[in-house]
Amino acid sequence: MVEKKLRATLITGRTIDQGVGKELGKGSQEYFDNVAVCFLDKADMIKLGLKPKMNIRVTSKFGSVVVKVKKFPRGANPGIVFMPCGLWANMVCGDETYSMGMPLYKGFAVEVEPAPNDVVLGLDELMKKEYGR
Amino acid sequence: MTEFKSVVCPICGCLCDDLEITVENNEIVKMKNGCAVCEAKMVYGYKSEERILKPMIRKDGKLVPVTMDEAIHKAAQILVDAKYPLLYGWSSSTNEAQRIGVELAEELGSTLDNCASICHGPSVMATQEIGIPTATLGQIRHRADLIVYWACNPWTSHPRHVERYTAFTEGRFEKSEWKNYMLKLKGETGKKKIEAASKRLGQYSPPPRPQVCMVDAPPKSIQKMGRKMIVVDVRKTKTAEAADYFLQVEPNKDYEIFSALRCLVNDQELDIDKVGGVPVDYLKDVADAMINCEFGAIFFGLGLTQSLGRFRNIEVAIALTRDLNRRTKFVISPMRGHFNVTGANIVFAWQTGYPYAIDFSQGYPQYNPGEFTINDLLRRGDNDATLVISSDPGAHFPKSSMQNMMKHPLITINPDMNAISRLGDVVFPAQWCGIEYSGTAYRMDSVPIPLKKVVEPPPGILNDQELLERILNEVRAIKAQKTEVQTKVKGEVRSAAKTVKKTAKRTKRKVA
Amino acid sequence: MAEILVKNGFVVDPTNKIDGEKMDIAIKDGKIVKKVNERKAKIIDASGLTVMAGGVDIHSHIAGAEVNMGRLIRPEDHYKDAVRKTKLTRSGTGYSIPSTFVTGYRYSTMGYTTVMNGSFAPLKAKHVHEELNDIPLLDKGTYPLLGDWWFVLENLAKGDIEECARHVAWMMQSTKGYAIKVVNPGGLESWGFGHNVHSIDDQVPNFCITPREIVRGLIKVDKMLNLPHTIHLHTNNLGQPGNYKTTLDTMRAIEDLSTDGKPVAHITHIQFASFAGDDWGKFRSGADEISKYINAHNHITLDMGQVIFTDTTTMTADGPFEYTLYTLSGHKWVNSDVETEASGGIIPFTYKKNNAVNAIQWSIGLEIALLVKDPWKIFMTTDHPNGGPFMSYPRVLAWLMSKKAREATLKRCHKKAQKKSLLPSIDRELSLYELAIVTRAGTAKALGMPNKGHLGVGADGDVAIFNINPETTDIAKKYKAVRKAFKESVYTIKDGKIVAKDGEVVDNTTPGRTMWVDVKTKQPCIINEEMKRKFREYWSIEYENYPVSDHYVKVSDKLTVEASV
């Protein structure tokens, strides 16, 4: 049965491709391809009826963003989704620091749903939309 | 063609200093020994089209190239006019530039924060709570027979860490585990091949494994003599694959697991079966491995500092290390991210006493993470101008923080057009530190390493230190002018008042 | 450069045997001269004041990785002592580990002009120099930790002292160091696997060598290299009850190495190495034994490492000792091992009057300083910040100069300490002349600095003027006035410039020099591919990136010496 939404815990962090992408330039295609993505567990993808590179919407109480879906390269992580750190992940991260300076980057609840009709915005488009520049 | 040896890689906290670089016509054409990220920056990224070649000022919403003098004046004017500016970044700059940065912040009476704020700030706070038993990376290379990577993934964020400093390197007293890893890898590929072949032949079906939990039991090999590596993380990473044992834990449960390990190390009994998704029996094996090693090392990453509990996670990790030191030798070390974020903490500390989250509004340094950390400042909207140097909060801060930053003028200093430069009001170009100018950076274990200059920067571009010095001088000049004008105005007002008084007196007399 | 004439002060200059004579001191071009043109020179009227050379501190932890880690982990230490920015000076913080600028200002306003940094791990040498550059108004030098360096251990185990000397020479030059520092010889290497050595004849694991051999070997190296200072030694078993025996063993073990009657080793913070008693319960002073030995021998100099009753931060390269402190106090503990070279540790610590051990420690430091008859053999330090911050020096001076001051403190100490202390039986009170020896003349001599610590013609133009009138003040009775006088100099002159006046910095343009020793060996240390490979094996950085290049030293003051190897 295909479910509409997945409730999951989001982790953001580095990937080597994100690292390579950022060094090549934040405006580079590599950066976009490797950062505007979200990794899901195989089982979760099947639940949502997703295939790699399809568009999904990730929503938290702080915001929402459309990215491409990818499968976790190894291991089983049902209920955990992972986004490389970068502009797209920031859209769902919160500035709540619990008075410790550190915003919410890891381990908070999100909802993931297929978004076949939405487009993944590029770096400049997304910044224009959210930051007005 | 020039060849440079022992060049330092200015990217991550490993600061690998064995790069061999070939330069032709003032361009790096070849790099040896570095990782993929290093190659991306040193061979391609630094000369990409995204490079900023001229200072720019935003006019009518568009960035327009201007002269350096104009940009410096504009930036200084913004900083002087602001009531409470904020200076942030520093992690990809040299110590020499950071020193000037502190002076600038002091002159402006501003807040001063560095990238530790969103990476290992909590580790610093934990260290301030209970200290830290640690060691330089070479010490670990020579001696450690148990290496634990906790909530970090060096394979991707510090690609050469394992090969240069820990499990896969030869030390005086411990040998590299590289060969064993290759054997293991070969064995596994072989097994997979056989499985696939048998599947095709329809002869083999893997025995159904009862999935009690996601965690596998620790293998006997973690109790062996010689080097072993344990990875603890919420997901199976490539580092985890290379480890002797991968302990998968539930997100936000690190504190519980450390506490359980502390109990076990201190010979207490746990009356529960599972902690953070891990059977206690497995933890017992891990605790035994920790106690029985000759020299253990824990490396931890942002998985601890950014998860629920923040600095308390690190505190309990350090507490575990302290406990272990009563049984054997154990050290713990943060996996610092940017190549000189450690340096930023160190330079700020020697000049002010505090490593980050500093405020100068009272004329002396004050420290309070949670108050003077940049995300809290932005959240409250305290500051009315921001200067960002050698860092990209545009790509790494939560949306709402950035939206708050955008409400006020923004000055950026970065070599290339990264996210924050695209958002700036005054956008400075900069030289690539460690490629186009030399300086000092501190490795994650606080070892100072000299960065090398290997190519000439594009004409007209200043390095961070020179640029900051010029901004500082301009700020001082504007402030001096301001006070001069003020005193002049005051003087004029006073003399005007005197004339008024005199005339009034005269009129009075006349009237009388 | 301006000329200065200090007129009519009571000059105390033990090096030139001047004891309170009323005379003028002329300074020109940063040096003491015979006379200056009185019409052109700036005249300082020092009548009724005491004039001494600028203070020379032989051992104080003011810069480097360990010190800075101490700063970093102790915000609570800084909150109570914030220093505001002024037109001339930078802001910063204190207390027990002041920020770099504040360190310079505070030393300077106390009349100090030269401070030697107690230790640093060679691998982190660039760090120490970067910080020294940010300490203004002082001349500085620093001692590399070499006692547990693998090259030293291996060469000494082989018996190849000449090769060892060449390596040490290379290291001294590469790290821009001033003297050989030896901390808990053999112990730091053992600490690599969590062990320690407990006597000078314990074997160091994996290296077939004993602390005795290390110390003796390095003294021979020091002599071969003709270094200005002797080895600077922190003995084994430091901070352990009963360790005075180890200290005596160490001193006896090197007796024969002094052939010309000159000292061959400086044992630092002797107070921490003079504990008697079998355990903390039976803790007592070993000052009597130590001082008797020192009075009978001439091959050792000492500094006090005096304890102050205050909240401070202990930091030393002696990792195992700091671990012991951690097990005793449970306080926040930093351990920092450095590959191939050293270790280190930090623990915040409060010395309390009502703690018997602390109070006895306080007594030990003063007992030794007073029982050692020759002031040229023991110098005043607090091993800043281990015994207490350097700002407490005036308190130590008052205790040394006034029995009344000692009694006033002792009567508030723990009963046990009062009973055990030898202080009541000691009547000695240091004169101003002796005081100048233990704070400047003696230290400069021990450090081999002919231009410092005195006011003879040709000496550095470093002068401190204090508000003490030896003709009208009975120092021993008016110890509070003395304390005040040494807290804030009336004038501090550095390199012929008035840098501080009445406790305020008035000129912040003198960065101060960094003194280091460039040893020329007849045969240099051969650095070939083989050596570089060894380097790569021993350290985690490349050979090329190891040395401290010249630009790391803002104002370099190189002392070139010819070695005999």
PDB file of N, CA, C and O in Angstrom, chain C residues 474-506:
ATOM      1  N   ASP C 474      61.076  51.373  57.617  1.00  0.00           N
ATOM      2  CA  ASP C 474      61.522  50.101  58.152  1.00  0.00           C
ATOM      3  C   ASP C 474      60.723  49.028  57.425  1.00  0.00           C
ATOM      4  O   ASP C 474      59.569  48.761  57.747  1.00  0.00           O
ATOM      5  N   ILE C 475      61.382  48.446  56.415  1.00  0.00           N
ATOM      6  CA  ILE C 475      60.668  47.556  55.489  1.00  0.00           C
ATOM      7  C   ILE C 475      60.004  46.394  56.206  1.00  0.00           C
ATOM      8  O   ILE C 475      58.873  46.037  55.933  1.00  0.00           O
ATOM      9  N   ALA C 476      60.722  45.809  57.155  1.00  0.00           N
ATOM     10  CA  ALA C 476      60.198  44.631  57.825  1.00  0.00           C
ATOM     11  C   ALA C 476      58.930  44.940  58.617  1.00  0.00           C
ATOM     12  O   ALA C 476      58.078  44.085  58.796  1.00  0.00           O
ATOM     13  N   LYS C 477      58.824  46.166  59.079  1.00  0.00           N
ATOM     14  CA  LYS C 477      57.627  46.523  59.862  1.00  0.00           C
ATOM     15  C   LYS C 477      56.507  47.003  58.942  1.00  0.00           C
ATOM     16  O   LYS C 477      55.362  46.679  59.112  1.00  0.00           O
ATOM     17  N   LYS C 478      56.888  47.797  57.951  1.00  0.00           N
ATOM     18  CA  LYS C 478      55.870  48.392  57.067  1.00  0.00           C
ATOM     19  C   LYS C 478      55.671  47.515  55.840  1.00  0.00           C
ATOM     20  O   LYS C 478      55.811  47.987  54.715  1.00  0.00           O
ATOM     21  N   TYR C 479      55.398  46.232  56.076  1.00  0.00           N
ATOM     22  CA  TYR C 479      55.357  45.348  54.912  1.00  0.00           C
ATOM     23  C   TYR C 479      54.202  45.682  53.974  1.00  0.00           C
ATOM     24  O   TYR C 479      54.262  45.415  52.788  1.00  0.00           O
ATOM     25  N   LYS C 480      53.161  46.274  54.504  1.00  0.00           N
ATOM     26  CA  LYS C 480      52.036  46.603  53.631  1.00  0.00           C
ATOM     27  C   LYS C 480      52.411  47.700  52.635  1.00  0.00           C
ATOM     28  O   LYS C 480      52.008  47.648  51.474  1.00  0.00           O
ATOM     29  N   ALA C 481      53.195  48.636  53.116  1.00  0.00           N
ATOM     30  CA  ALA C 481      53.659  49.701  52.217  1.00  0.00           C
ATOM     31  C   ALA C 481      54.560  49.129  51.143  1.00  0.00           C
ATOM     32  O   ALA C 481      54.500  49.528  49.972  1.00  0.00           O
ATOM     33  N   VAL C 482      55.392  48.165  51.552  1.00  0.00           N
ATOM     34  CA  VAL C 482      56.293  47.530  50.589  1.00  0.00           C
ATOM     35  C   VAL C 482      55.493  46.784  49.537  1.00  0.00           C
ATOM     36  O   VAL C 482      55.749  46.859  48.335  1.00  0.00           O
ATOM     37  N   ARG C 483      54.481  46.071  50.009  1.00  0.00           N
ATOM     38  CA  ARG C 483      53.627  45.306  49.104  1.00  0.00           C
ATOM     39  C   ARG C 483      53.011  46.240  48.060  1.00  0.00           C
ATOM     40  O   ARG C 483      52.976  45.954  46.885  1.00  0.00           O
ATOM     41  N   LYS C 484      52.546  47.367  48.556  1.00  0.00           N
ATOM     42  CA  LYS C 484      51.916  48.334  47.663  1.00  0.00           C
ATOM     43  C   LYS C 484      52.928  48.879  46.661  1.00  0.00           C
ATOM     44  O   LYS C 484      52.641  49.031  45.477  1.00  0.00           O
ATOM     45  N   ALA C 485      54.124  49.125  47.178  1.00  0.00           N
ATOM     46  CA  ALA C 485      55.148  49.700  46.302  1.00  0.00           C
ATOM     47  C   ALA C 485      55.509  48.753  45.162  1.00  0.00           C
ATOM     48  O   ALA C 485      55.698  49.178  44.023  1.00  0.00           O
ATOM     49  N   PHE C 486      55.576  47.462  45.463  1.00  0.00           N
ATOM     50  CA  PHE C 486      55.962  46.519  44.410  1.00  0.00           C
ATOM     51  C   PHE C 486      54.804  46.143  43.495  1.00  0.00           C
ATOM     52  O   PHE C 486      54.977  45.542  42.456  1.00  0.00           O
ATOM     53  N   LYS C 487      53.608  46.489  43.918  1.00  0.00           N
ATOM     54  CA  LYS C 487      52.439  46.208  43.095  1.00  0.00           C
ATOM     55  C   LYS C 487      52.401  47.170  41.908  1.00  0.00           C
ATOM     56  O   LYS C 487      52.059  46.791  40.798  1.00  0.00           O
ATOM     57  N   GLU C 488      52.729  48.401  42.178  1.00  0.00           N
ATOM     58  CA  GLU C 488      52.695  49.401  41.115  1.00  0.00           C
ATOM     59  C   GLU C 488      53.988  50.186  41.144  1.00  0.00           C
ATOM     60  O   GLU C 488      54.227  50.948  42.080  1.00  0.00           O
ATOM     61  N   SER C 489      54.796  50.011  40.133  1.00  0.00           N
ATOM     62  CA  SER C 489      56.032  50.777  40.096  1.00  0.00           C
ATOM     63  C   SER C 489      55.686  52.243  39.849  1.00  0.00           C
ATOM     64  O   SER C 489      54.653  52.549  39.250  1.00  0.00           O
ATOM     65  N   VAL C 490      56.530  53.124  40.342  1.00  0.00           N
ATOM     66  CA  VAL C 490      56.317  54.545  40.038  1.00  0.00           C
ATOM     67  C   VAL C 490      56.621  54.771  38.561  1.00  0.00           C
ATOM     68  O   VAL C 490      55.886  55.443  37.855  1.00  0.00           O
ATOM     69  N   TYR C 491      57.722  54.174  38.117  1.00  0.00           N
ATOM     70  CA  TYR C 491      58.052  54.210  36.694  1.00  0.00           C
ATOM     71  C   TYR C 491      58.564  52.843  36.287  1.00  0.00           C
ATOM     72  O   TYR C 491      59.302  52.208  37.044  1.00  0.00           O
ATOM     73  N   THR C 492      58.170  52.387  35.102  1.00  0.00           N
ATOM     74  CA  THR C 492      58.868  51.265  34.492  1.00  0.00           C
ATOM     75  C   THR C 492      59.419  51.766  33.173  1.00  0.00           C
ATOM     76  O   THR C 492      58.687  52.335  32.362  1.00  0.00           O
ATOM     77  N   ILE C 493      60.719  51.589  32.999  1.00  0.00           N
ATOM     78  CA  ILE C 493      61.356  52.018  31.759  1.00  0.00           C
ATOM     79  C   ILE C 493      61.811  50.784  31.007  1.00  0.00           C
ATOM     80  O   ILE C 493      62.482  49.916  31.570  1.00  0.00           O
ATOM     81  N   LYS C 494      61.351  50.677  29.754  1.00  0.00           N
ATOM     82  CA  LYS C 494      61.747  49.509  28.949  1.00  0.00           C
ATOM     83  C   LYS C 494      62.481  50.015  27.712  1.00  0.00           C
ATOM     84  O   LYS C 494      61.954  50.833  26.976  1.00  0.00           O
ATOM     85  N   ASP C 495      63.658  49.515  27.498  1.00  0.00           N
ATOM     86  CA  ASP C 495      64.461  49.921  26.341  1.00  0.00           C
ATOM     87  C   ASP C 495      64.530  51.448  26.213  1.00  0.00           C
ATOM     88  O   ASP C 495      64.421  52.008  25.123  1.00  0.00           O
ATOM     89  N   GLY C 496      64.673  52.107  27.347  1.00  0.00           N
ATOM     90  CA  GLY C 496      64.834  53.559  27.323  1.00  0.00           C
ATOM     91  C   GLY C 496      63.560  54.346  27.110  1.00  0.00           C
ATOM     92  O   GLY C 496      63.616  55.540  26.810  1.00  0.00           O
ATOM     93  N   LYS C 497      62.421  53.690  27.242  1.00  0.00           N
ATOM     94  CA  LYS C 497      61.151  54.407  27.112  1.00  0.00           C
ATOM     95  C   LYS C 497      60.359  54.215  28.388  1.00  0.00           C
ATOM     96  O   LYS C 497      60.324  53.109  28.944  1.00  0.00           O
ATOM     97  N   ILE C 498      59.711  55.286  28.833  1.00  0.00           N
ATOM     98  CA  ILE C 498      58.847  55.128  30.009  1.00  0.00           C
ATOM     99  C   ILE C 498      57.572  54.445  29.546  1.00  0.00           C
ATOM    100  O   ILE C 498      56.801  55.006  28.769  1.00  0.00           O
ATOM    101  N   VAL C 499      57.363  53.192  29.974  1.00  0.00           N
ATOM    102  CA  VAL C 499      56.190  52.464  29.491  1.00  0.00           C
ATOM    103  C   VAL C 499      55.064  52.428  30.517  1.00  0.00           C
ATOM    104  O   VAL C 499      53.906  52.342  30.159  1.00  0.00           O
ATOM    105  N   ALA C 500      55.413  52.515  31.792  1.00  0.00           N
ATOM    106  CA  ALA C 500      54.359  52.505  32.810  1.00  0.00           C
ATOM    107  C   ALA C 500      54.688  53.517  33.887  1.00  0.00           C
ATOM    108  O   ALA C 500      55.853  53.752  34.220  1.00  0.00           O
ATOM    109  N   LYS C 501      53.623  54.119  34.417  1.00  0.00           N
ATOM    110  CA  LYS C 501      53.800  55.109  35.465  1.00  0.00           C
ATOM    111  C   LYS C 501      52.670  54.938  36.470  1.00  0.00           C
ATOM    112  O   LYS C 501      51.500  54.868  36.077  1.00  0.00           O
ATOM    113  N   ASP C 502      53.023  54.826  37.734  1.00  0.00           N
ATOM    114  CA  ASP C 502      52.034  54.677  38.800  1.00  0.00           C
ATOM    115  C   ASP C 502      50.965  53.630  38.491  1.00  0.00           C
ATOM    116  O   ASP C 502      49.770  53.848  38.684  1.00  0.00           O
ATOM    117  N   GLY C 503      51.402  52.504  37.969  1.00  0.00           N
ATOM    118  CA  GLY C 503      50.449  51.421  37.738  1.00  0.00           C
ATOM    119  C   GLY C 503      49.632  51.523  36.472  1.00  0.00           C
ATOM    120  O   GLY C 503      48.716  50.741  36.260  1.00  0.00           O
ATOM    121  N   GLU C 504      49.941  52.508  35.641  1.00  0.00           N
ATOM    122  CA  GLU C 504      49.219  52.645  34.375  1.00  0.00           C
ATOM    123  C   GLU C 504      50.208  52.540  33.230  1.00  0.00           C
ATOM    124  O   GLU C 504      51.309  53.070  33.311  1.00  0.00           O
ATOM    125  N   VAL C 505      49.779  51.884  32.145  1.00  0.00           N
ATOM    126  CA  VAL C 505      50.626  51.856  30.956  1.00  0.00           C
ATOM    127  C   VAL C 505      50.518  53.210  30.276  1.00  0.00           C
ATOM    128  O   VAL C 505      49.424  53.706  30.020  1.00  0.00           O
ATOM    129  N   VAL C 506      51.664  53.846  30.031  1.00  0.00           N
ATOM    130  CA  VAL C 506      51.618  55.169  29.409  1.00  0.00           C
ATOM    131  C   VAL C 506      52.179  55.166  27.988  1.00  0.00           C
ATOM    132  O   VAL C 506      52.060  56.134  27.261  1.00  0.00           O
TER     133      VAL C 506
END
